[in-house]
Coordinates of C-alpha atoms in Angstrom, one line a residue:
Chain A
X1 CA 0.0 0.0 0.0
X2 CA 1.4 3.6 -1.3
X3 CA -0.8 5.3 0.5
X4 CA -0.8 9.1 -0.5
X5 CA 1.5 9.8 -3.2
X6 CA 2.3 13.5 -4.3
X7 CA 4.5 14.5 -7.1
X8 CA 7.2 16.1 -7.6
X9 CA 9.1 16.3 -4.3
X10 CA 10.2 19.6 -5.4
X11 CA 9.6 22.3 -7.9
X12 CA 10.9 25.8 -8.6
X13 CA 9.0 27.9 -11.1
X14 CA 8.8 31.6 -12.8
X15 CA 6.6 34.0 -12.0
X16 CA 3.4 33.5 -14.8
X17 CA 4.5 29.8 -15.1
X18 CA 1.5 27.1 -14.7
X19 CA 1.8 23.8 -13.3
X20 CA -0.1 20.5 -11.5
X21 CA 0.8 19.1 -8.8
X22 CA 0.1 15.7 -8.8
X23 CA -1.5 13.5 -5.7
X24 CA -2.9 9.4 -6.3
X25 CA -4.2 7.5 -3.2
X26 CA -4.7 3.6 -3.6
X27 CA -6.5 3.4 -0.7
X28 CA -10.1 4.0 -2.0
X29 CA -10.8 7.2 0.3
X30 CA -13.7 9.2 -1.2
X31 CA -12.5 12.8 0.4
X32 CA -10.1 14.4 -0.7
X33 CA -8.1 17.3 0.3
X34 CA -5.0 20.4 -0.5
X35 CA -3.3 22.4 2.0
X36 CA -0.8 24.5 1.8
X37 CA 1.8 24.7 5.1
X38 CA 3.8 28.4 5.1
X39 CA 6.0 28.8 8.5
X40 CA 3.9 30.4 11.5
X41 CA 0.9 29.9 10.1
X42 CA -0.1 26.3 10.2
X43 CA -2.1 24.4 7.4
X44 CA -4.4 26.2 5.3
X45 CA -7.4 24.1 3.3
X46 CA -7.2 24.8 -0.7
X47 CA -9.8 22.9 -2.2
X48 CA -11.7 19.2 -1.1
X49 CA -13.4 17.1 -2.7
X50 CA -16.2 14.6 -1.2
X51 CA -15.8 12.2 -4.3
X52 CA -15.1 11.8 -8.3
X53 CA -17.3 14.7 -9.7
X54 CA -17.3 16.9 -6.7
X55 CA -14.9 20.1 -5.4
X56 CA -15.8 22.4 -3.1
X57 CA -13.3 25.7 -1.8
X58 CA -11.3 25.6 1.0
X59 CA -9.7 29.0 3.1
X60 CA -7.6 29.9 0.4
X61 CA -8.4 28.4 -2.8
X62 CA -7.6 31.9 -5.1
X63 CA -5.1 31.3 -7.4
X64 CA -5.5 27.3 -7.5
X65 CA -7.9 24.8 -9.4
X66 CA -8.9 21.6 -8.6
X67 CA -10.7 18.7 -10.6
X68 CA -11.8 14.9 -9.6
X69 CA -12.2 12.8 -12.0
X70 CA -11.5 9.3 -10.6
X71 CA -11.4 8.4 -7.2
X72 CA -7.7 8.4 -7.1
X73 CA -6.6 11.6 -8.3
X74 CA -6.5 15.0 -6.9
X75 CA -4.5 17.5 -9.3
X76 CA -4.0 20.5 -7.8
X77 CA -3.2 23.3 -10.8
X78 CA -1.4 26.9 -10.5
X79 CA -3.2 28.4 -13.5
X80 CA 0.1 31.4 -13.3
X81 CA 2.5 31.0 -10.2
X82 CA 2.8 34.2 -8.3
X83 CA 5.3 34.3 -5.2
X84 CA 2.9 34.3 -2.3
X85 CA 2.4 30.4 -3.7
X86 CA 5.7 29.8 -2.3
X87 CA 4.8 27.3 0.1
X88 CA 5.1 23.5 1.0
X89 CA 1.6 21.8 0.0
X90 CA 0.1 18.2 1.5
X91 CA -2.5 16.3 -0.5
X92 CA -4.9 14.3 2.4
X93 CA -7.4 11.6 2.3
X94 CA -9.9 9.8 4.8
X95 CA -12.1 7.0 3.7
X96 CA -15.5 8.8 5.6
X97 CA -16.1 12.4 3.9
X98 CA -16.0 14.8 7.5
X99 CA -19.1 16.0 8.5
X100 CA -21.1 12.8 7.3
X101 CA -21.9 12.2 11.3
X102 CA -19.8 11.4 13.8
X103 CA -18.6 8.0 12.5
X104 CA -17.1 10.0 9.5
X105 CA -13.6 11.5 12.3
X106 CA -13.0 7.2 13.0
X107 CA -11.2 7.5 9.7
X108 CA -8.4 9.9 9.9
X109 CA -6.8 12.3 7.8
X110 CA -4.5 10.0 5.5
X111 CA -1.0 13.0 4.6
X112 CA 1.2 12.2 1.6
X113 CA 4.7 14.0 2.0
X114 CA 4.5 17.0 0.6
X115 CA 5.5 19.0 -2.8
X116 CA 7.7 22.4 -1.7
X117 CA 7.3 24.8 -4.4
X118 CA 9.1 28.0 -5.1
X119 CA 8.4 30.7 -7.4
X120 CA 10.8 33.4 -8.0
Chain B
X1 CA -16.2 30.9 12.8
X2 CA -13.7 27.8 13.8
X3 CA -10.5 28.8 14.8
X4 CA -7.4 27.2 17.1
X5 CA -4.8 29.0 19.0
X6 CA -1.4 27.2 20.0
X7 CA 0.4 29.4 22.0
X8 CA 3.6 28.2 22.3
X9 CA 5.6 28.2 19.1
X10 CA 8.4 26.4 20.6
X11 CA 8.4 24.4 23.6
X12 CA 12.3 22.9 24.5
X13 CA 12.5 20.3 26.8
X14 CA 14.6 18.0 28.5
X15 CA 14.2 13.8 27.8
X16 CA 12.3 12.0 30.1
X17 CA 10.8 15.5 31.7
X18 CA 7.2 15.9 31.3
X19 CA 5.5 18.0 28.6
X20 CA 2.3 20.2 27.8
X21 CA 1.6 21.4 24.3
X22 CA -1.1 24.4 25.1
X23 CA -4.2 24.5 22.6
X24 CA -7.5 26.5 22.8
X25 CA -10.3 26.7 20.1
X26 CA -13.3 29.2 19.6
X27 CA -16.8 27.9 18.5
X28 CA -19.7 28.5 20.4
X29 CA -21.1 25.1 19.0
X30 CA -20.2 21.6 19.3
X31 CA -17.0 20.5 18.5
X32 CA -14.1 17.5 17.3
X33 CA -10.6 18.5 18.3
X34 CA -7.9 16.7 17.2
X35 CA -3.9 16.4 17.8
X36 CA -1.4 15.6 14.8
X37 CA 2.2 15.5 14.8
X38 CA 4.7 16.1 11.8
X39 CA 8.0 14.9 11.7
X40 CA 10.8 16.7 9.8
X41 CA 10.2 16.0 6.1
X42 CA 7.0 14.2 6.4
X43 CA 3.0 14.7 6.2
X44 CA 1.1 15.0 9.5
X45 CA -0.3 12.0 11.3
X46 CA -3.2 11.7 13.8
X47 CA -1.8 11.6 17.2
X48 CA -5.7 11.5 18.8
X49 CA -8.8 12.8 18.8
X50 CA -12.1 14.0 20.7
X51 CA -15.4 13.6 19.3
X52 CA -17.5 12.7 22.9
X53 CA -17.8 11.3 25.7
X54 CA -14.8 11.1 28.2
X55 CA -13.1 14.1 28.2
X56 CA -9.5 12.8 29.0
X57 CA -8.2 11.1 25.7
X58 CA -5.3 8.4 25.4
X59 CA -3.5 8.5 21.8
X60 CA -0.3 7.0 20.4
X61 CA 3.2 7.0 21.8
X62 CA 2.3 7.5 25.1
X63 CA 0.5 11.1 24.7
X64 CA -3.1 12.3 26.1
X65 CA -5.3 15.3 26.1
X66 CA -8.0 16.7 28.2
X67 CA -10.9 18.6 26.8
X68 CA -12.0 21.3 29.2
X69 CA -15.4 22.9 27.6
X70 CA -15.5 25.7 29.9
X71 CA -12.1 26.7 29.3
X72 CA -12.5 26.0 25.5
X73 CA -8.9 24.0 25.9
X74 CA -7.2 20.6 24.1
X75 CA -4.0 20.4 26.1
X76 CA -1.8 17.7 24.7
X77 CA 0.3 16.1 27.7
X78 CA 3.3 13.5 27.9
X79 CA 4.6 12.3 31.5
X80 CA 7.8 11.7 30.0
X81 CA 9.0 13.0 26.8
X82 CA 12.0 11.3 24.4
X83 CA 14.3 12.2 21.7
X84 CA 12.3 11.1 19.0
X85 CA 9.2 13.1 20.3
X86 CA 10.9 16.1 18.7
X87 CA 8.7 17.5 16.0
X88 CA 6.3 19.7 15.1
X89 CA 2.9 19.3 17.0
X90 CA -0.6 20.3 15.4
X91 CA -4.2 21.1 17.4
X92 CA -7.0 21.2 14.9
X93 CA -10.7 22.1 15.3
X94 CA -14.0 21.0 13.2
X95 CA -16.9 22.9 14.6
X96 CA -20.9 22.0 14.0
X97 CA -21.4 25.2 12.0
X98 CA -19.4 24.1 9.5
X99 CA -21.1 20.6 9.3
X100 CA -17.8 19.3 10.9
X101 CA -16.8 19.4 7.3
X102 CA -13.2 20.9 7.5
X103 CA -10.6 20.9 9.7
X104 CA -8.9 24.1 10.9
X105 CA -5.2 23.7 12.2
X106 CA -3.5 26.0 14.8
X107 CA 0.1 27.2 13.6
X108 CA 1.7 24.5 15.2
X109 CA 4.6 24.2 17.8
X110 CA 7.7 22.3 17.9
X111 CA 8.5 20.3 20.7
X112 CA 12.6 20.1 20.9
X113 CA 14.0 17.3 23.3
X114 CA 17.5 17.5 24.5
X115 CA 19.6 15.1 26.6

């Protein structure tokens, strides 16, 4: 079992530059999630999604799109990098979509490792 | 609206001393409260969580927290820390007004364990 898989591990881009960050769970979890982590200010919810077909905005989703089209994938796309994107970003999964009852927080938050990403 | 207040950035400790992560929340509805823990290079993982019932909650590698309603707190407690405790600790907060539907972190503090 992979788990939560993002890709690439690292990235630099340009200012105006698009790209996807990639993130595949084998685990068969129907939410999920992108956060970005910037020092001193904790994680911050992008976008989520509650299953193939469905996105919903996060805190801070300007600047990023989102699309689900199989279970297993979750690109996350910069449609033109800007340097306030600079910022380490987690992909997460949970088999239960939160907030479907209580039973729905017995299946945690599954975290891949992270993409850091720096635009200049 | 949901929101979760660590306030200690950095707590240094020495091993086997005993530890308290501070974390308070603000919702005026019901609430899940959860710990995670991040080691250097990695994702988060779920240390342990409150959803009811008993207030004082057991989670992995020896660590517990007490939820104190009137005090709107989550304190995350270890008797006796180690070495590889050292990492960056997380309280989070999913309130009833959001339909428990998303998880609101605090900024996080890091725990550092010396000899």
């Amino acid at each position: 079992n992979a788990g939560v898989t993002q890709t690439p591990k690292f990235q630099v881009l340009k200012t105006g530059q698009s790209m996807t960050l990639q993130c595949a769970q084998d685990m068969n979890h129907e939410y999920m999630s992108w956060y970005r982590q910037d020092p001193g200010m904790g994680l911050r919810l992008i976008h989520y999604s509650v299953g193939a077909g469905i996105t919903d905005q996060g805190e801070v989703p300007n600047g990023y799109n989102v699309s689900r089209s199989t279970t297993e994938d979750f690109p996350l796309r910069l449609l033109s990098a800007a340097p306030s994107q600079t910022s380490v970003y987690f992909c997460a999964s949970s088999y239960s979509i939160p907030g479907q009852g209580q039973n729905s927080y017995n299946s945690p938050l599954h975290f891949g490792n992270g993409t850091r990403l720096t635009v200049t | 609206a949901q929101s979760v207040t660590q306030l200690d950035s950095q707590v240094p400790v020495f091993e086997e001393a005993p530890v308290e992560l501070r974390c308070n929340y603000s919702s005026s509805v019901s609430v899940y409260l959860f710990w995670y823990v991040q080691y250097p290079n990695q994702g988060l993982q779920l240390l342990l969580k409150y959803l009811s019932g008993s207030t004082l909650v057991k989670g992995i590698n020896g660590f517990e927290a007490e939820f104190n309603k009137s005090q709107t707190s989550f304190h995350l407690r270890k008797p006796s820390v180690h070495i590889s405790d050292t990492a960056e600790y997380f309280c989070a907060v999913s309130d009833l007004n959001s339909g428990y539907s998303t998880l609101t972190f605090g900024k996080g503090t890091m725990l550092l364990v010396s000899p």
